[in-house]
Coordinates of C-alpha atoms (C1' of nucleotides) in Angstrom, one line a residue:
Chain A
X1 CA -36.4 16.5 -53.6
X2 CA -38.9 14.1 -52.7
X3 CA -41.3 14.0 -49.9
X4 CA -42.3 17.6 -50.1
X5 CA -45.8 16.5 -50.8
X6 CA -46.4 13.0 -50.0
X7 CA -49.7 11.7 -51.7
X8 CA -48.8 8.0 -51.7
X9 CA -50.9 7.3 -48.6
X10 CA -53.6 9.9 -49.5
X11 CA -55.5 7.3 -50.9
X12 CA -54.8 3.4 -49.8
X13 CA -57.1 2.3 -52.8
X14 CA -55.1 4.3 -55.3
X15 CA -53.8 1.3 -57.0
X16 CA -57.0 -0.6 -56.8
X17 CA -58.0 -1.5 -60.4
X18 CA -55.8 1.0 -61.7
X19 CA -55.3 0.7 -65.3
X20 CA -58.6 -1.3 -65.7
X21 CA -61.9 0.0 -67.2
X22 CA -63.3 0.7 -64.0
X23 CA -66.6 1.5 -65.9
X24 CA -69.3 2.8 -63.7
X25 CA -67.0 2.9 -60.7
X26 CA -67.0 6.5 -59.4
X27 CA -64.5 8.3 -57.4
X28 CA -67.1 8.6 -54.6
X29 CA -67.2 4.9 -54.3
X30 CA -63.1 4.7 -53.9
X31 CA -63.2 7.5 -51.4
X32 CA -65.7 5.9 -49.4
X33 CA -64.0 2.4 -49.5
X34 CA -60.9 4.4 -48.4
X35 CA -62.3 5.9 -45.6
X36 CA -63.5 2.5 -44.2
X37 CA -60.1 1.3 -44.3
X38 CA -57.7 1.0 -41.2
X39 CA -54.3 2.4 -40.7
X40 CA -51.5 1.0 -43.0
X41 CA -49.4 -2.0 -41.6
X42 CA -46.0 -3.0 -42.4
X43 CA -45.1 -6.6 -42.4
X44 CA -41.7 -8.3 -42.7
X45 CA -40.6 -10.9 -45.4
X46 CA -42.1 -14.3 -44.9
X47 CA -45.0 -13.3 -42.7
X48 CA -48.2 -15.2 -43.2
X49 CA -51.1 -13.0 -43.3
X50 CA -53.7 -15.9 -43.6
X51 CA -53.7 -19.4 -43.3
X52 CA -55.8 -21.9 -45.2
X53 CA -59.1 -22.5 -43.2
X54 CA -58.7 -19.6 -41.0
X55 CA -62.2 -17.8 -40.6
X56 CA -61.7 -14.4 -42.0
X57 CA -63.3 -11.0 -40.7
X58 CA -61.4 -8.6 -42.7
X59 CA -60.1 -7.9 -46.0
X60 CA -56.7 -6.9 -46.8
X61 CA -55.5 -4.7 -49.6
X62 CA -51.7 -4.7 -50.7
X63 CA -50.3 -1.4 -50.6
X64 CA -46.6 -2.2 -51.2
X65 CA -44.6 -5.3 -52.0
X66 CA -45.4 -8.7 -53.0
X67 CA -47.8 -11.5 -51.7
X68 CA -47.8 -15.4 -52.6
X69 CA -50.8 -17.4 -52.5
X70 CA -49.5 -20.9 -51.5
X71 CA -50.8 -24.5 -51.1
X72 CA -48.8 -27.0 -49.1
X73 CA -48.7 -30.8 -49.8
X74 CA -46.4 -33.3 -48.1
X75 CA -44.1 -30.4 -47.0
X76 CA -43.7 -29.0 -50.5
X77 CA -44.9 -25.6 -51.4
X78 CA -46.8 -24.7 -54.4
X79 CA -47.5 -21.1 -55.4
X80 CA -50.8 -20.7 -57.0
X81 CA -50.9 -16.8 -57.2
X82 CA -49.0 -13.4 -57.1
X83 CA -50.4 -10.3 -55.7
X84 CA -49.0 -6.8 -56.5
X85 CA -50.2 -3.4 -54.8
X86 CA -53.6 -2.6 -55.6
X87 CA -54.9 -6.3 -55.3
X88 CA -57.1 -7.4 -52.5
X89 CA -55.4 -10.2 -51.3
X90 CA -58.1 -12.1 -49.3
X91 CA -61.4 -10.6 -50.8
X92 CA -62.2 -14.1 -51.7
X93 CA -62.6 -14.8 -47.9
X94 CA -65.4 -12.1 -48.0
X95 CA -68.0 -14.5 -49.7
X96 CA -66.2 -17.9 -49.0
X97 CA -65.4 -17.2 -45.2
X98 CA -62.3 -19.2 -45.4
X99 CA -59.5 -19.2 -47.9
X100 CA -58.3 -22.5 -49.7
X101 CA -54.7 -21.3 -49.5
X102 CA -52.0 -19.4 -47.3
X103 CA -51.1 -15.9 -48.2
X104 CA -47.3 -15.2 -47.3
X105 CA -45.5 -12.1 -47.7
X106 CA -42.4 -12.0 -50.2
X107 CA -40.1 -9.4 -49.0
X108 CA -41.4 -6.4 -46.9
X109 CA -44.9 -5.4 -47.6
X110 CA -47.4 -2.7 -46.4
X111 CA -51.1 -3.5 -46.1
X112 CA -54.4 -2.1 -44.9
X113 CA -57.6 -3.9 -43.7
X114 CA -61.2 -3.1 -43.8
X115 CA -63.9 -5.4 -41.7
X116 CA -66.3 -7.5 -43.4
X117 CA -69.1 -5.8 -41.5
X118 CA -68.0 -2.6 -43.3
X119 CA -67.6 -4.0 -46.6
X120 CA -71.1 -5.6 -46.3
X121 CA -72.6 -2.3 -45.5
X122 CA -70.7 -0.6 -48.4
X123 CA -71.4 -3.3 -51.0
X124 CA -75.2 -3.0 -50.0
X125 CA -75.5 0.6 -50.2
X126 CA -73.3 1.1 -53.4
X127 CA -73.9 -1.6 -56.2
X128 CA -71.1 0.0 -58.2
X129 CA -68.6 -0.6 -55.7
X130 CA -70.0 -4.1 -55.0
X131 CA -69.5 -4.7 -58.8
X132 CA -65.9 -3.5 -58.8
X133 CA -64.9 -5.6 -55.8
X134 CA -66.5 -8.8 -57.7
X135 CA -64.7 -7.5 -60.8
X136 CA -61.4 -7.8 -59.0
X137 CA -61.9 -11.1 -57.8
X138 CA -62.9 -12.1 -61.4
X139 CA -59.7 -10.6 -62.5
X140 CA -57.8 -13.2 -60.2
X141 CA -59.7 -16.1 -61.6
X142 CA -58.8 -14.8 -65.2
X143 CA -55.3 -14.7 -64.2
X144 CA -55.7 -18.1 -62.6
X145 CA -56.7 -19.6 -66.0
X146 CA -54.0 -18.0 -67.7
X147 CA -51.7 -19.8 -65.2
X148 CA -53.4 -23.2 -66.0
X149 CA -52.6 -22.5 -69.7
X150 CA -49.3 -21.5 -69.0
X151 CA -48.6 -25.0 -67.1
X152 CA -50.2 -26.8 -69.7
X153 CA -48.5 -25.2 -72.7
X154 CA -45.2 -23.7 -71.9
X155 CA -41.8 -25.3 -70.8
X156 CA -39.8 -23.9 -67.9
X157 CA -38.0 -21.0 -69.7
X158 CA -41.4 -20.0 -71.1
X159 CA -43.1 -19.9 -67.9
X160 CA -40.4 -17.9 -66.2
X161 CA -40.6 -15.5 -69.2
X162 CA -44.3 -15.4 -68.8
X163 CA -44.5 -14.7 -65.4
X164 CA -42.1 -11.7 -65.6
X165 CA -44.2 -10.6 -68.8
X166 CA -47.3 -10.6 -66.6
X167 CA -45.7 -8.8 -63.7
X168 CA -44.6 -6.2 -66.1
X169 CA -47.7 -5.8 -67.4
X170 CA -49.6 -5.6 -63.9
X171 CA -47.0 -3.3 -62.4
X172 CA -47.3 -0.9 -65.5
X173 CA -50.8 -0.6 -64.8
X174 CA -50.2 0.8 -61.4
X175 CA -47.8 3.3 -62.6
X176 CA -44.4 1.4 -61.7
X177 CA -41.3 2.3 -63.8
X178 CA -40.2 -1.3 -65.1
X179 CA -38.7 0.0 -68.5
X180 CA -35.6 -2.0 -68.1
X181 CA -35.5 -3.4 -64.8
X182 CA -38.2 -5.3 -62.9
X183 CA -37.6 -5.7 -59.3
X184 CA -38.7 -8.6 -57.3
X185 CA -38.0 -10.2 -53.8
X186 CA -38.3 -13.6 -55.4
X187 CA -35.5 -16.4 -55.0
X188 CA -35.0 -18.9 -57.7
X189 CA -36.7 -21.3 -55.4
X190 CA -39.8 -18.8 -55.5
X191 CA -39.8 -18.8 -59.2
X192 CA -39.6 -22.4 -59.3
X193 CA -42.7 -23.1 -57.0
X194 CA -44.5 -20.5 -59.1
X195 CA -43.5 -22.5 -62.2
X196 CA -44.1 -25.9 -61.1
X197 CA -40.5 -27.0 -61.6
X198 CA -37.7 -27.8 -59.3
X199 CA -35.4 -25.0 -58.1
X200 CA -32.4 -26.6 -59.9
X201 CA -34.5 -26.5 -63.1
X202 CA -35.5 -23.2 -62.6
X203 CA -31.8 -22.2 -62.4
X204 CA -31.4 -23.7 -65.9
X205 CA -34.3 -21.9 -67.2
X206 CA -33.1 -18.6 -66.0
X207 CA -29.7 -19.5 -67.6
X208 CA -31.4 -20.3 -70.8
X209 CA -33.2 -16.9 -70.9
X210 CA -29.7 -15.3 -70.4
X211 CA -28.3 -17.6 -73.3
X212 CA -31.1 -16.6 -75.6
X213 CA -30.3 -12.9 -74.9
X214 CA -34.0 -12.2 -73.5
X215 CA -33.1 -11.2 -70.0
X216 CA -30.8 -11.4 -67.1
X217 CA -32.5 -12.4 -63.9
X218 CA -30.2 -11.8 -60.9
X219 CA -31.5 -12.0 -57.2
X220 CA -35.1 -11.6 -58.3
X221 CA -34.6 -8.7 -60.7
X222 CA -35.0 -9.0 -64.4
X223 CA -32.9 -6.9 -66.6
X224 CA -33.8 -6.6 -70.2
X225 CA -34.6 -4.3 -73.0
X226 CA -36.1 -6.8 -75.1
X227 CA -39.9 -7.0 -73.6
X228 CA -41.3 -7.4 -77.2
X229 CA -39.3 -10.5 -77.5
X230 CA -39.5 -11.8 -74.2
X231 CA -43.6 -11.4 -74.5
X232 CA -43.4 -13.2 -77.8
X233 CA -41.3 -16.2 -76.7
X234 CA -43.6 -16.7 -73.6
X235 CA -46.7 -16.3 -75.8
X236 CA -47.9 -13.6 -73.5
X237 CA -51.2 -11.9 -74.5
X238 CA -52.2 -9.1 -72.1
X239 CA -55.9 -9.8 -73.1
X240 CA -56.6 -11.9 -69.8
X241 CA -55.6 -8.8 -67.6
X242 CA -58.5 -6.9 -69.0
X243 CA -56.7 -3.6 -69.2
X244 CA -58.4 -0.5 -70.4
X245 CA -56.8 -0.7 -73.8
X246 CA -58.4 -3.1 -76.1
X247 CA -60.6 -6.2 -75.5
X248 CA -59.1 -9.6 -75.1
X249 CA -59.1 -10.4 -78.7
Chain B
X1 CA -91.6 -46.1 -66.7
X2 CA -90.1 -42.4 -66.9
X3 CA -91.9 -39.3 -67.4
X4 CA -94.9 -39.8 -65.5
X5 CA -93.9 -37.0 -63.1
X6 CA -91.0 -34.9 -64.4
X7 CA -89.9 -32.6 -61.9
X8 CA -86.5 -31.9 -63.5
X9 CA -87.5 -28.7 -65.1
X10 CA -89.5 -27.5 -62.2
X11 CA -86.5 -25.5 -61.0
X12 CA -83.8 -24.5 -63.4
X13 CA -81.8 -23.4 -60.7
X14 CA -82.2 -26.6 -58.8
X15 CA -78.5 -27.6 -59.0
X16 CA -77.1 -24.1 -58.6
X17 CA -74.8 -24.2 -55.2
X18 CA -76.4 -27.6 -54.4
X19 CA -74.2 -29.2 -51.8
X20 CA -72.7 -26.1 -50.6
X21 CA -73.4 -23.9 -47.5
X22 CA -75.8 -21.8 -49.1
X23 CA -75.7 -19.3 -46.0
X24 CA -78.2 -16.6 -46.0
X25 CA -79.3 -17.6 -49.5
X26 CA -83.0 -18.2 -49.1
X27 CA -85.4 -20.3 -51.5
X28 CA -87.1 -17.1 -52.5
X29 CA -84.0 -15.7 -54.0
X30 CA -83.7 -19.0 -56.0
X31 CA -87.3 -18.8 -57.1
X32 CA -86.7 -15.4 -58.3
X33 CA -83.9 -16.2 -60.3
X34 CA -85.6 -19.1 -61.6
X35 CA -88.5 -17.0 -62.8
X36 CA -85.9 -14.5 -64.7
X37 CA -84.4 -17.6 -66.6
X38 CA -85.5 -18.5 -70.2
X39 CA -86.8 -21.5 -71.6
X40 CA -84.2 -24.3 -71.8
X41 CA -82.3 -25.0 -74.8
X42 CA -80.6 -28.2 -76.1
X43 CA -77.2 -28.1 -77.8
X44 CA -75.3 -30.7 -79.5
X45 CA -71.7 -31.9 -78.8
X46 CA -68.9 -29.4 -79.7
X47 CA -71.1 -26.4 -79.9
X48 CA -69.4 -23.3 -79.0
X49 CA -71.5 -21.2 -76.6
X50 CA -69.4 -18.2 -76.1
X51 CA -66.3 -17.3 -78.1
X52 CA -63.3 -15.3 -76.1
X53 CA -63.7 -11.6 -76.5
X54 CA -67.5 -11.8 -77.2
X55 CA -69.4 -9.1 -75.6
X56 CA -72.0 -10.8 -73.5
X57 CA -75.5 -9.8 -72.6
X58 CA -76.8 -13.0 -71.1
X59 CA -75.5 -15.4 -68.5
X60 CA -76.0 -19.1 -68.8
X61 CA -76.6 -21.7 -66.4
X62 CA -76.0 -25.4 -67.1
X63 CA -78.8 -27.9 -66.7
X64 CA -77.5 -31.1 -68.0
X65 CA -74.2 -32.3 -69.4
X66 CA -70.6 -30.9 -69.7
X67 CA -69.0 -27.9 -71.0
X68 CA -65.5 -27.1 -71.4
X69 CA -63.5 -23.8 -70.8
X70 CA -60.8 -23.7 -73.6
X71 CA -57.8 -21.3 -74.4
X72 CA -56.3 -21.8 -77.8
X73 CA -52.9 -20.8 -79.0
X74 CA -50.9 -22.0 -82.0
X75 CA -53.8 -24.1 -83.3
X76 CA -53.5 -26.3 -79.9
X77 CA -56.3 -26.3 -77.5
X78 CA -55.9 -26.1 -73.6
X79 CA -58.7 -26.8 -71.3
X80 CA -58.6 -24.5 -68.4
X81 CA -61.9 -25.8 -66.7
X82 CA -64.9 -28.0 -66.6
X83 CA -68.5 -27.3 -65.9
X84 CA -71.2 -29.5 -64.4
X85 CA -74.9 -29.1 -64.0
X86 CA -75.7 -26.3 -61.7
X87 CA -72.9 -24.1 -62.7
X88 CA -73.2 -20.9 -64.1
X89 CA -70.8 -21.0 -67.2
X90 CA -70.3 -17.3 -68.1
X91 CA -71.5 -15.4 -65.1
X92 CA -67.5 -14.1 -65.0
X93 CA -68.9 -12.4 -68.2
X94 CA -71.6 -10.3 -66.1
X95 CA -68.9 -8.0 -64.4
X96 CA -65.9 -8.7 -67.0
X97 CA -68.2 -8.2 -70.2
X98 CA -66.0 -10.4 -72.1
X99 CA -64.6 -13.9 -71.4
X100 CA -60.9 -14.6 -71.7
X101 CA -61.7 -18.1 -73.0
X102 CA -64.0 -20.2 -75.2
X103 CA -66.9 -22.3 -73.8
X104 CA -67.6 -25.4 -75.6
X105 CA -70.1 -28.3 -74.9
X106 CA -68.6 -31.6 -74.4
X107 CA -71.6 -34.1 -75.4
X108 CA -75.2 -33.0 -75.5
X109 CA -76.1 -30.4 -73.1
X110 CA -78.9 -28.3 -71.9
X111 CA -78.9 -24.8 -70.7
X112 CA -80.9 -21.7 -69.8
X113 CA -80.3 -18.1 -69.9
X114 CA -80.9 -14.9 -68.1
X115 CA -80.0 -11.5 -69.6
X116 CA -77.7 -9.3 -67.7
X117 CA -80.4 -6.5 -67.2
X118 CA -82.4 -8.9 -65.3
X119 CA -79.6 -10.0 -63.2
X120 CA -78.7 -6.4 -62.3
X121 CA -82.2 -5.8 -61.3
X122 CA -82.0 -8.8 -59.2
X123 CA -78.9 -8.4 -57.5
X124 CA -79.3 -4.7 -56.6
X125 CA -82.8 -5.6 -55.1
X126 CA -81.5 -8.9 -53.3
X127 CA -78.0 -8.7 -51.7
X128 CA -78.2 -12.4 -50.7
X129 CA -78.3 -13.5 -54.2
X130 CA -75.9 -11.1 -55.3
X131 CA -73.7 -12.8 -52.8
X132 CA -74.6 -16.1 -53.7
X133 CA -73.7 -15.4 -57.4
X134 CA -70.4 -13.9 -56.4
X135 CA -69.7 -16.8 -54.3
X136 CA -70.2 -19.2 -57.2
X137 CA -67.8 -17.4 -59.2
X138 CA -65.2 -17.7 -56.3
X139 CA -65.8 -21.4 -56.4
X140 CA -64.8 -21.4 -60.1
X141 CA -61.6 -19.6 -58.8
X142 CA -60.7 -22.0 -56.1
X143 CA -61.3 -24.8 -58.5
X144 CA -58.7 -22.9 -60.7
X145 CA -56.1 -22.8 -57.9
X146 CA -56.4 -26.3 -57.3
X147 CA -55.7 -27.1 -61.1
X148 CA -52.8 -25.1 -60.9
X149 CA -51.5 -27.0 -57.8
X150 CA -52.3 -30.0 -59.8
X151 CA -50.4 -29.3 -62.7
X152 CA -47.4 -28.2 -60.5
X153 CA -47.6 -31.3 -58.3
X154 CA -48.8 -34.1 -60.0
X155 CA -47.6 -36.5 -62.8
X156 CA -50.0 -37.4 -65.7
X157 CA -51.8 -40.5 -64.0
X158 CA -52.2 -38.5 -60.7
X159 CA -53.8 -35.6 -62.7
X160 CA -56.2 -38.0 -64.4
X161 CA -57.1 -39.5 -61.2
X162 CA -57.6 -36.2 -59.6
X163 CA -59.7 -34.8 -62.3
X164 CA -62.1 -37.9 -61.7
X165 CA -62.1 -37.5 -57.9
X166 CA -63.2 -33.6 -58.4
X167 CA -65.9 -34.7 -60.8
X168 CA -67.0 -37.5 -58.5
X169 CA -67.3 -34.9 -55.7
X170 CA -68.8 -32.3 -57.7
X171 CA -71.4 -34.4 -59.2
X172 CA -72.3 -36.2 -55.9
X173 CA -73.0 -32.6 -54.6
X174 CA -75.9 -32.3 -57.2
X175 CA -77.1 -35.5 -56.5
X176 CA -75.8 -37.7 -59.2
X177 CA -75.3 -41.4 -58.6
X178 CA -71.6 -42.3 -59.4
X179 CA -70.9 -44.9 -56.8
X180 CA -69.0 -47.2 -59.2
X181 CA -69.3 -45.6 -62.6
X182 CA -68.6 -42.0 -63.5
X183 CA -69.8 -41.3 -67.0
X184 CA -68.5 -38.6 -69.0
X185 CA -68.3 -37.7 -72.9
X186 CA -64.5 -36.9 -72.6
X187 CA -62.2 -38.7 -75.2
X188 CA -58.5 -39.2 -73.9
X189 CA -57.7 -36.2 -76.1
X190 CA -60.0 -34.1 -73.9
X191 CA -58.6 -35.6 -70.7
X192 CA -55.3 -34.7 -72.4
X193 CA -56.0 -31.1 -72.7
X194 CA -57.2 -30.8 -69.1
X195 CA -54.3 -32.3 -67.7
X196 CA -51.6 -30.7 -69.8
X197 CA -50.1 -33.8 -71.4
X198 CA -50.2 -35.1 -74.9
X199 CA -53.0 -37.3 -76.1
X200 CA -50.6 -40.3 -76.4
X201 CA -49.4 -39.8 -73.0
X202 CA -52.9 -39.5 -71.7
X203 CA -53.3 -43.0 -73.0
X204 CA -50.4 -44.4 -71.2
X205 CA -51.6 -42.7 -67.9
X206 CA -55.1 -44.3 -68.1
X207 CA -53.1 -47.6 -68.7
X208 CA -51.2 -47.0 -65.5
X209 CA -54.5 -46.5 -63.5
X210 CA -55.6 -49.6 -64.9
X211 CA -52.3 -51.4 -63.9
X212 CA -52.5 -49.9 -60.3
X213 CA -56.2 -51.2 -60.2
X214 CA -57.5 -48.0 -59.3
X215 CA -59.9 -47.9 -62.1
X216 CA -60.8 -48.6 -65.5
X217 CA -61.4 -45.6 -67.9
X218 CA -63.4 -46.6 -71.2
X219 CA -64.9 -44.2 -73.6
X220 CA -65.0 -41.4 -71.0
X221 CA -66.4 -43.4 -68.0
X222 CA -64.4 -44.3 -65.0
X223 CA -65.3 -47.8 -63.3
X224 CA -64.0 -48.2 -60.0
X225 CA -64.9 -49.4 -56.4
X226 CA -61.9 -47.8 -55.0
X227 CA -62.8 -44.1 -54.8
X228 CA -60.7 -43.7 -51.4
X229 CA -57.6 -45.3 -53.1
X230 CA -58.0 -43.2 -56.1
X231 CA -58.2 -40.1 -54.1
X232 CA -55.4 -40.9 -52.1
X233 CA -53.4 -41.6 -54.9
X234 CA -54.3 -38.1 -56.4
X235 CA -53.7 -36.1 -53.5
X236 CA -57.4 -35.1 -53.4
X237 CA -58.8 -33.0 -50.7
X238 CA -62.4 -31.9 -51.2
X239 CA -61.7 -28.6 -49.1
X240 CA -61.5 -26.4 -52.3
X241 CA -65.0 -27.4 -53.1
X242 CA -66.5 -25.6 -50.1
X243 CA -69.1 -28.4 -49.6
X244 CA -71.4 -28.1 -46.8
X245 CA -69.6 -30.5 -44.7
X246 CA -66.4 -29.3 -42.8
X247 CA -64.3 -26.4 -43.5
X248 CA -61.1 -26.8 -45.9
X249 CA -58.8 -28.1 -43.2
Chain C
dC1 C1' -69.7 -52.9 -94.9
dG2 C1' -66.9 -48.9 -95.1
dA3 C1' -65.0 -44.6 -93.5
dA4 C1' -63.8 -41.9 -89.7
dA5 C1' -62.6 -41.3 -85.0
dA6 C1' -60.6 -43.1 -80.9
dT7 C1' -57.4 -45.8 -78.8
dT8 C1' -53.0 -48.5 -78.4
dT9 C1' -48.2 -49.8 -79.1
dG10 C1' -43.2 -48.9 -80.3
dA11 C1' -39.0 -46.2 -80.7
dC12 C1' -36.3 -42.2 -79.7
dG13 C1' -35.2 -37.6 -78.2
dA14 C1' -36.4 -33.8 -75.6
dC15 C1' -37.7 -32.0 -71.0
dT16 C1' -37.3 -32.3 -66.2
dC17 C1' -36.1 -34.6 -61.6
dT18 C1' -33.0 -35.9 -58.0
dC19 C1' -28.6 -36.6 -55.8
dA20 C1' -24.2 -34.8 -55.1
dA21 C1' -20.9 -31.3 -55.1
dG22 C1' -19.0 -27.0 -55.8
dT23 C1' -19.5 -21.7 -56.2
dC24 C1' -20.9 -17.1 -55.1
dG25 C1' -22.7 -13.3 -52.1
dA26 C1' -24.0 -10.7 -48.2
dG27 C1' -23.8 -10.5 -43.3
dT28 C1' -20.9 -11.5 -38.6
dG29 C1' -17.4 -11.8 -35.5
dG30 C1' -12.5 -11.3 -34.6
Chain D
dC1 C1' -9.5 -5.9 -43.1
dC2 C1' -10.1 -11.1 -43.1
dA3 C1' -12.1 -15.6 -41.8
dC4 C1' -16.5 -17.5 -41.2
dT5 C1' -20.9 -18.8 -42.2
dC6 C1' -25.4 -19.2 -44.0
dG7 C1' -28.3 -19.1 -47.9
dA8 C1' -28.6 -18.7 -52.7
dC9 C1' -27.0 -20.0 -56.9
dT10 C1' -24.5 -23.0 -60.2
dT11 C1' -22.8 -27.4 -62.2
dG12 C1' -22.7 -32.3 -63.5
dA13 C1' -24.4 -37.1 -64.0
dG14 C1' -27.8 -40.6 -64.2
dA15 C1' -32.6 -41.6 -64.2
dG16 C1' -37.8 -40.9 -65.1
dT17 C1' -41.4 -38.7 -67.4
dC18 C1' -43.2 -37.0 -71.3
dG19 C1' -43.5 -35.4 -76.5
dT20 C1' -43.4 -36.6 -81.1
dC21 C1' -43.5 -39.7 -85.3
dA22 C1' -45.1 -43.9 -87.2
dA23 C1' -48.3 -47.4 -87.7
dA24 C1' -51.5 -50.7 -86.2
dT25 C1' -56.0 -51.8 -83.8
dT26 C1' -60.5 -51.0 -82.0
dT27 C1' -64.6 -48.8 -81.9
dT28 C1' -68.3 -45.7 -83.8
dC29 C1' -71.5 -44.5 -87.0
dG30 C1' -73.7 -43.7 -91.6

DNA sequence: CGAAAATTTGACGACTCTCAAGTCGAGTGG
DNA sequence: CCACTCGACTTGAGAGTCGTCAAATTTTCG
């Protein structure tokens, strides 16, 4: 039934900027980038791809799975970002040399790498590609800003709802089917660290969403058929994701 | 006494990436960028330079003063970033076309603009300049990540302390003298909106810092001679600002 | 001086944290 | 198949942080 024709690895960059207005970014740029990438690599859960302060010489694209950006302090972990397939994980390190955070897999993951040297050549030869790569890092920044707003504006149940609403939108952009079930490898502790609350309180927040009938979260998966209500509850507005639909207002 | 020789406007980009490892970014690039910029413009307090969703055709550098990045929701304002002189305010709009947030002056401000068209020419002709501009937006993102961590990890007094510690570091990089007094135009309501707490609670947090002897905040200005203690209290680590000193760990 | 804005204080309730204990679930060895 | 075990999840209680409402005080500025 499946596997007769496997196109999933035909283009490593298939999901890169998928669902976005790629603008003057042409197929040829994508193919060139694709050709520069190394072989896909599989990594297990909990693998640290990059540590804060490491000097980077390659950039990594996420093909499958989830990766968390974390900052540690006094033994506690704080999650400052989530990557989904199609994201360059450490492209910030191309210009910054080092990252200010760790990158850790959440669940099994597949990635592919491209060297900074090749990236430098490609970007100098292809302005559109350079623009697209820049664009993708600005997208990260826009998501960061939304997370800041969420932490400033929302309580715990709303933050968790917003997180899943965002993942729903981002995964939809890359063609995942998340109509009624959004599966993730996240434990409630992971959710807590992403939302800036204690694990115990995250549990109560999950219970609250269940009470409200907005969704049921079990072992990382959110089951719901009320996405609109969930989004409204979280104050979710997809503008900041710069999807190819309408502008942000 | 003043004004005999005014060098402050000789280079509009004087503070751009000042204090950072500008790397292969050469003086010639700076001068070229400088030449492309329009005349400086003065703006009053509370002026909105850019509204969320506006289609941008220019980029703006901040010459003097402070500008807040804000997101609004249900009539409430949330501050997601602060700009100091030398920052490009809306460079994200160069690749994104629109911004996901508003940019509003806090106190009197001076800016200068450069058109996207000129910027496009410059960046395509000068890879180093393109890299430097990209770098500066990644710096914004790194600051965003730190703010996320702060909101996740710190209580109100610590958040305010961290904010001033960050401003101290950023202003020092561009040569401001903030040895014992850091002046800002921020009201306690501004501080509250930056830290994700109510204005009343921000007031209590300010009082707490005074009680602890870490500093006195009056009309936006922080008076202290205990910067080290303030930084320790806030868990401040300058690595994320990518100053030209040491790496982030 | 007088109006408006900013700051301060008090009271009470809501949200969230920590400590402690108990339950559930998947995988292991007998 | 059952007992065991470890991690994840759940629940309860008490305390700390923070939000809101209300009102007083101080500062700014026309």
